[in-house]
Amino acid sequence: MRIAGLVPFALLALAGCHREAKLSADQAWVRLPAVAGHPGAGYLTIHGGPEAERLLAVESPAAGSTELHESMKMGPGGMTGMQRLDGLDVSANGTVAFAPGGNHVMMFGLSPSLRPGGTVPFSVRFAKGPPLTVEAKVVGAGDAAPY
């Protein structure tokens, strides 16, 4: 009988433990190009918050410019190509993963001071929410992805 009387209080306490998901970004990394002067590629994972959002850009002071791109198979021969994206939808509480062979950030005019093992900041811009800053690990052209 005493336990039954405590159940409502326990449920109330547990309800207070739930936190609403917040828009965030993590697992950011940059692969340097095999040939100096060519573009590099950036990757990260974006976790949607309680409302749908639209990713507009991922920028970095380590690059002269950046563009969102998507890799895809083109034509009957299965050739791989890229297409520039003007943004990406991030669903409420959803996840958008940037990975080799898929969505990525093309990074043009990379700083020659970038070295494997270092980090660079990414500024992740959205249509409605404030920008997010995440540190991206730098890996060499032939190195394994860190995530």
Short mmCIF file of C-alpha atoms in Angstrom, two decimals:
data_model
loop_
_atom_site.label_atom_id
_atom_site.label_comp_id
_atom_site.label_asym_id
_atom_site.label_seq_id
_atom_site.Cartn_x
_atom_site.Cartn_y
_atom_site.Cartn_z
CA MET A 1 0.00 0.00 0.00
CA ARG A 2 2.85 2.41 0.81
CA ILE A 3 4.54 1.67 -2.55
CA ALA A 4 1.36 2.44 -4.50
CA GLY A 5 1.25 5.84 -2.84
CA LEU A 6 4.80 6.61 -3.96
CA VAL A 7 4.28 5.75 -7.63
CA PRO A 8 2.85 9.16 -8.65
CA PHE A 9 5.80 10.93 -7.02
CA ALA A 10 8.29 8.64 -8.73
CA LEU A 11 6.67 9.27 -12.12
CA LEU A 12 6.77 13.01 -11.52
CA ALA A 13 10.47 12.84 -10.65
CA LEU A 14 11.24 10.82 -13.79
CA ALA A 15 9.30 13.25 -15.98
CA GLY A 16 11.62 16.03 -14.79
CA CYS A 17 14.65 14.04 -16.01
CA HIS A 18 13.65 14.24 -19.69
CA ARG A 19 15.53 16.91 -21.61
CA GLU A 20 14.38 18.12 -24.95
CA ALA A 21 16.93 17.53 -27.70
CA LYS A 22 18.90 20.61 -28.75
CA LEU A 23 20.26 21.43 -32.20
CA SER A 24 23.93 20.40 -32.14
CA ALA A 25 26.87 19.30 -34.28
CA ASP A 26 29.72 16.89 -33.54
CA GLN A 27 32.13 14.39 -35.08
CA ALA A 28 33.60 17.08 -37.35
CA TRP A 29 36.71 16.38 -39.38
CA VAL A 30 38.58 17.55 -42.48
CA ARG A 31 40.42 15.38 -44.99
CA LEU A 32 43.32 17.22 -46.58
CA PRO A 33 43.74 16.89 -50.35
CA ALA A 34 46.30 14.49 -51.82
CA VAL A 35 47.61 17.33 -54.00
CA ALA A 36 48.42 20.69 -52.40
CA GLY A 37 46.25 23.48 -53.74
CA HIS A 38 43.27 21.20 -54.44
CA PRO A 39 40.11 21.39 -52.33
CA GLY A 40 39.75 19.43 -49.10
CA ALA A 41 36.55 17.93 -47.74
CA GLY A 42 34.81 18.45 -44.42
CA TYR A 43 32.44 16.13 -42.61
CA LEU A 44 30.29 16.33 -39.48
CA THR A 45 27.07 15.09 -37.93
CA ILE A 46 24.18 17.43 -37.19
CA HIS A 47 21.56 16.49 -34.61
CA GLY A 48 18.19 18.21 -35.00
CA GLY A 49 16.51 20.00 -32.13
CA PRO A 50 12.82 20.15 -31.24
CA GLU A 51 11.95 22.00 -34.47
CA ALA A 52 12.89 21.34 -38.10
CA GLU A 53 15.74 23.51 -39.34
CA ARG A 54 17.59 24.20 -42.59
CA LEU A 55 21.37 24.05 -42.78
CA LEU A 56 22.62 26.92 -44.93
CA ALA A 57 26.40 26.67 -44.71
CA VAL A 58 29.43 25.26 -42.94
CA GLU A 59 32.25 27.80 -42.94
CA SER A 60 35.81 27.77 -41.65
CA PRO A 61 38.55 30.38 -41.44
CA ALA A 62 40.90 27.60 -42.62
CA ALA A 63 39.32 27.80 -46.11
CA GLY A 64 38.95 30.67 -48.55
CA SER A 65 35.43 29.44 -49.32
CA THR A 66 33.18 26.46 -48.65
CA GLU A 67 30.23 24.83 -50.40
CA LEU A 68 27.80 22.11 -49.38
CA HIS A 69 28.01 19.19 -51.83
CA GLU A 70 26.41 15.82 -52.39
CA SER A 71 28.17 12.88 -54.06
CA MET A 72 26.00 10.71 -56.29
CA LYS A 73 26.12 8.07 -58.99
CA MET A 74 25.42 9.52 -62.42
CA GLY A 75 24.31 7.72 -65.55
CA PRO A 76 24.17 4.05 -66.43
CA GLY A 77 27.93 3.51 -66.03
CA GLY A 78 27.79 4.29 -62.33
CA MET A 79 30.21 7.22 -62.57
CA THR A 80 30.36 9.27 -59.39
CA GLY A 81 29.83 13.01 -59.52
CA MET A 82 29.08 15.91 -57.20
CA GLN A 83 26.29 18.41 -57.00
CA ARG A 84 26.35 21.70 -55.09
CA LEU A 85 23.55 22.05 -52.54
CA ASP A 86 21.94 25.32 -51.47
CA GLY A 87 21.14 23.82 -48.06
CA LEU A 88 19.96 20.70 -46.29
CA ASP A 89 16.85 20.08 -44.24
CA VAL A 90 17.40 18.84 -40.69
CA SER A 91 14.23 17.25 -39.33
CA ALA A 92 13.14 17.76 -35.74
CA ASN A 93 15.17 15.36 -33.57
CA GLY A 94 16.69 13.92 -36.78
CA THR A 95 20.30 13.40 -37.78
CA VAL A 96 22.15 14.53 -40.89
CA ALA A 97 25.51 12.81 -41.34
CA PHE A 98 28.18 14.12 -43.69
CA ALA A 99 30.45 11.27 -44.82
CA PRO A 100 32.75 10.31 -47.71
CA GLY A 101 30.65 9.30 -50.70
CA GLY A 102 27.68 11.37 -49.49
CA ASN A 103 27.10 14.88 -48.22
CA HIS A 104 30.27 16.85 -47.57
CA VAL A 105 31.69 20.35 -47.30
CA MET A 106 34.01 21.27 -50.17
CA MET A 107 36.76 23.46 -48.76
CA PHE A 108 38.53 25.64 -51.33
CA GLY A 109 41.72 27.61 -50.74
CA LEU A 110 42.79 25.67 -47.67
CA SER A 111 45.36 27.26 -45.42
CA PRO A 112 48.80 25.77 -46.19
CA SER A 113 49.45 25.61 -42.43
CA LEU A 114 46.90 22.78 -41.93
CA ARG A 115 48.52 19.56 -40.79
CA PRO A 116 47.19 16.12 -39.84
CA GLY A 117 46.54 15.97 -36.11
CA GLY A 118 45.49 19.61 -35.90
CA THR A 119 42.01 21.09 -35.62
CA VAL A 120 40.05 23.81 -37.39
CA PRO A 121 36.81 25.51 -36.33
CA PHE A 122 33.60 25.02 -38.28
CA SER A 123 30.82 27.60 -38.06
CA VAL A 124 27.56 25.80 -38.85
CA ARG A 125 24.85 28.25 -40.03
CA PHE A 126 21.11 27.62 -40.05
CA ALA A 127 18.07 29.45 -41.42
CA LYS A 128 16.44 30.08 -38.03
CA GLY A 129 18.75 29.12 -35.20
CA PRO A 130 22.02 30.65 -34.08
CA PRO A 131 25.26 29.37 -35.62
CA LEU A 132 27.05 26.49 -33.93
CA THR A 133 30.81 26.22 -33.58
CA VAL A 134 32.49 22.81 -33.61
CA GLU A 135 36.18 21.86 -33.77
CA ALA A 136 37.08 19.61 -36.72
CA LYS A 137 39.98 17.17 -36.57
CA VAL A 138 42.38 17.33 -39.52
CA VAL A 139 43.47 14.07 -41.19
CA GLY A 140 45.79 13.44 -44.13
CA ALA A 141 44.61 12.36 -47.57
CA GLY A 142 45.36 8.68 -46.98
CA ASP A 143 44.48 8.56 -43.28
CA ALA A 144 41.47 6.75 -41.84
CA ALA A 145 38.43 8.78 -40.83
CA PRO A 146 38.53 9.62 -37.11
CA TYR A 147 34.84 8.73 -36.58
#
